[in-house]
XYZ file of C-alpha atoms in Angstrom:
259
model
C 262.819 133.583 -154.999
C 265.674 133.774 -152.469
C 263.959 136.784 -150.898
C 260.950 134.636 -149.980
C 262.787 131.398 -149.009
C 261.901 131.706 -145.304
C 258.193 132.206 -145.867
C 258.161 129.376 -148.443
C 259.854 126.994 -145.998
C 257.450 128.063 -143.268
C 254.388 127.414 -145.417
C 255.768 124.022 -146.519
C 256.263 122.953 -142.895
C 252.803 124.097 -141.829
C 251.188 122.333 -144.796
C 253.207 119.194 -143.977
C 251.800 119.136 -140.442
C 248.239 119.643 -141.675
C 248.568 116.926 -144.328
C 250.032 114.187 -142.122
C 247.543 114.850 -139.333
C 244.627 114.763 -141.755
C 245.820 111.519 -143.353
C 247.129 109.606 -140.329
C 245.407 111.232 -137.385
C 247.249 113.008 -134.582
C 250.989 112.513 -135.114
C 253.146 113.005 -132.032
C 255.892 115.625 -132.425
C 254.332 117.140 -135.558
C 253.877 120.294 -133.458
C 257.646 120.779 -133.715
C 257.367 121.349 -137.471
C 254.384 123.644 -136.930
C 256.346 125.829 -134.525
C 259.410 125.935 -136.795
C 257.198 126.825 -139.753
C 255.595 129.716 -137.851
C 259.032 130.960 -136.743
C 260.258 130.947 -140.359
C 257.285 133.093 -141.392
C 257.750 135.506 -138.478
C 261.449 135.794 -139.284
C 260.633 136.686 -142.894
C 258.733 139.785 -141.747
C 261.160 140.965 -139.033
C 264.573 140.050 -140.485
C 265.277 143.453 -142.063
C 264.394 145.394 -138.931
C 266.254 142.875 -136.757
C 269.379 143.159 -138.934
C 269.451 146.938 -138.479
C 269.135 146.627 -134.695
C 271.843 143.943 -134.517
C 274.288 145.900 -136.691
C 274.015 148.936 -134.364
C 274.619 147.058 -131.104
C 277.882 145.132 -130.593
C 276.637 143.145 -127.600
C 273.519 141.966 -129.415
C 275.657 141.165 -132.480
C 278.024 139.058 -130.341
C 275.103 137.137 -128.821
C 273.580 136.544 -132.258
C 276.910 135.278 -133.606
C 277.213 132.829 -130.701
C 273.628 131.708 -131.320
C 274.368 131.179 -135.014
C 277.469 129.173 -134.137
C 275.494 126.939 -131.760
C 272.791 126.456 -134.388
C 275.458 125.415 -136.914
C 276.925 122.891 -134.463
C 273.436 121.586 -133.742
C 272.740 121.087 -137.447
C 276.014 119.180 -137.894
C 275.216 116.932 -134.907
C 271.697 116.392 -136.265
C 273.036 115.316 -139.676
C 275.577 112.930 -138.122
C 273.032 111.289 -135.793
C 270.466 110.944 -138.575
C 273.101 109.314 -140.808
C 273.905 106.811 -138.037
C 270.201 106.030 -137.575
C 269.834 105.409 -141.311
C 272.916 103.194 -141.801
C 272.528 101.146 -138.592
C 272.019 97.437 -139.540
C 268.335 96.610 -139.169
C 267.436 94.071 -141.819
C 268.597 90.811 -140.234
C 266.036 88.204 -141.296
C 268.089 85.182 -140.205
C 266.375 82.702 -137.896
C 266.210 83.486 -134.171
C 264.503 81.293 -131.582
C 263.109 84.310 -129.754
C 261.767 87.613 -130.968
C 260.779 90.704 -129.021
C 258.293 93.067 -130.626
C 258.685 96.491 -129.048
C 255.490 98.334 -128.229
C 254.197 101.638 -129.553
C 250.967 103.542 -129.087
C 247.500 101.986 -128.963
C 244.396 104.068 -129.630
C 241.738 102.564 -127.395
C 242.233 98.912 -128.287
C 243.613 99.467 -131.804
C 247.357 99.461 -132.552
C 248.622 102.769 -133.896
C 250.053 102.973 -137.402
C 253.589 102.637 -136.034
C 252.699 99.565 -134.006
C 250.682 97.900 -136.768
C 253.633 98.305 -139.159
C 255.908 96.582 -136.633
C 253.372 93.795 -136.272
C 253.042 93.326 -140.027
C 256.821 93.045 -140.297
C 256.772 90.495 -137.472
C 254.050 88.465 -139.192
C 256.002 88.402 -142.450
C 259.113 87.228 -140.615
C 257.327 84.556 -138.564
C 255.538 83.190 -141.624
C 258.833 83.034 -143.539
C 260.349 80.685 -140.963
C 259.666 76.964 -140.704
C 261.042 76.611 -137.193
C 259.664 77.138 -133.696
C 259.744 80.748 -132.521
C 258.724 82.153 -129.155
C 257.338 85.683 -129.345
C 257.474 88.307 -126.613
C 255.147 91.263 -127.160
C 256.323 94.108 -124.944
C 254.393 97.170 -123.836
C 252.242 98.301 -120.930
C 249.087 100.399 -120.810
C 249.570 104.124 -121.299
C 247.461 107.255 -121.546
C 244.545 106.889 -123.967
C 244.980 103.108 -124.127
C 242.113 100.872 -122.995
C 244.314 97.770 -123.001
C 248.059 97.216 -122.761
C 250.148 97.423 -125.908
C 251.139 93.797 -125.301
C 247.500 92.688 -125.261
C 246.743 94.678 -128.434
C 249.738 93.081 -130.140
C 248.791 89.576 -129.065
C 245.228 90.028 -130.362
C 246.563 91.373 -133.675
C 248.938 88.434 -134.130
C 246.305 85.841 -133.234
C 243.786 87.458 -135.588
C 246.433 87.272 -138.339
C 246.764 83.526 -137.855
C 249.978 83.396 -135.834
C 250.015 80.127 -133.901
C 253.438 80.385 -132.248
C 253.689 80.880 -128.496
C 253.073 84.530 -127.569
C 254.277 85.794 -124.197
C 253.022 89.136 -122.909
C 255.235 91.656 -121.142
C 252.663 94.264 -120.153
C 254.316 96.355 -117.428
C 256.796 98.474 -119.388
C 256.339 102.175 -120.131
C 259.353 102.887 -122.361
C 261.968 101.171 -124.516
C 264.372 100.523 -121.651
C 261.641 98.826 -119.645
C 260.513 96.912 -122.771
C 263.942 95.346 -123.013
C 264.620 95.077 -119.284
C 261.380 93.226 -118.465
C 261.656 91.099 -121.617
C 265.166 90.178 -120.517
C 263.763 88.822 -117.244
C 261.211 86.731 -119.137
C 263.833 85.329 -121.520
C 266.226 84.425 -118.729
C 263.443 82.734 -116.761
C 262.202 80.572 -119.631
C 265.643 79.655 -121.006
C 267.600 79.467 -117.719
C 270.375 81.325 -119.527
C 271.922 84.759 -119.184
C 270.706 87.249 -121.763
C 274.171 87.533 -123.348
C 273.878 83.871 -124.372
C 270.420 84.127 -125.937
C 269.982 84.715 -129.662
C 267.123 87.202 -129.830
C 265.713 89.269 -132.648
C 264.271 92.657 -131.774
C 261.555 93.919 -134.099
C 260.793 97.618 -134.161
C 260.618 100.603 -136.515
C 263.604 101.580 -138.686
C 264.110 104.947 -136.966
C 263.972 103.272 -133.537
C 266.567 100.520 -134.067
C 269.757 102.453 -133.264
C 268.526 103.747 -129.897
C 267.018 100.359 -129.084
C 270.413 98.799 -129.750
C 272.144 101.260 -127.409
C 269.715 100.295 -124.663
C 269.891 96.572 -125.464
C 273.689 96.539 -125.260
C 273.567 98.386 -121.918
C 271.352 95.517 -120.688
C 273.785 92.847 -121.985
C 271.862 91.776 -125.101
C 275.113 90.657 -126.711
C 273.539 88.324 -129.304
C 270.660 90.551 -130.330
C 269.954 91.648 -133.887
C 267.314 93.836 -135.476
C 264.570 93.560 -138.050
C 262.493 96.632 -138.800
C 259.663 97.891 -140.933
C 260.250 100.825 -143.283
C 258.564 104.032 -142.200
C 256.201 105.538 -144.752
C 258.087 108.254 -146.704
C 255.576 110.958 -145.752
C 256.175 110.273 -142.056
C 259.970 110.034 -142.228
C 260.670 113.725 -141.457
C 258.660 113.762 -138.236
C 259.639 110.256 -137.051
C 263.356 110.631 -137.697
C 263.448 114.151 -136.230
C 261.668 112.987 -133.095
C 264.147 110.139 -132.741
C 267.053 112.602 -132.819
C 265.742 114.257 -129.666
C 264.991 110.870 -128.075
C 268.620 109.861 -128.609
C 269.754 113.178 -127.137
C 267.607 112.502 -124.079
C 269.091 108.998 -123.812
C 272.675 110.298 -123.765
C 271.765 113.091 -121.347
C 270.270 110.594 -118.895
C 273.334 108.367 -119.241
C 275.647 111.303 -118.461
C 273.593 112.369 -115.442
C 273.530 108.815 -114.073
C 277.320 108.526 -114.399
C 277.824 111.848 -112.607
C 275.498 110.999 -109.723
């Protein structure tokens, strides 16, 4: 069994990609698992020959050892970041006067699975409250979208019977812009600084930690999070993708501080 572990892992990953794309449609970043799966299978067939070549050449062996060390460090970092994403507080259902629903993809005019799950969580929360809530739906129009994410969200909420005030922020193209442009709206309608506004941010569970990093950098001092739970079958791809998104966030932050 151990002899075939690489090819088994490779087949599992390839089947995983096929299954989730058949069930849910095209899933962004699923290609990552496809590539890793193929590499596992290739490695299974070349590992013996590669081992002989490496053992005969000290320079190649040194490079391979460095590569293995870097891979080990990467795996440790991955585990730590994923643990932080999982344990980050994201189930605050206490009352907030304002909520921001962060956008996700829209297919034509229909919210993607990720976005519809955020909206369903928002609807449950809004219906559970007996107080006035102002809703900001945040997201612009991207590639493959016939309407803005904000417009798709507003239509979805209205169709679901939500009668609270819904304010569209339809210019943003990423999470930072979601929160930055929503901040401007909140400050304009409340005549307060964002650090003094109690706001609930509704997004996906895997997205909350990074959203919080961005929110705090924009002075959302009184923000809290409420999230939907990602479907178990989609957890591997969504949480893995978020790891790289967080890496990109920190890389951009470092570059901005340098320059």
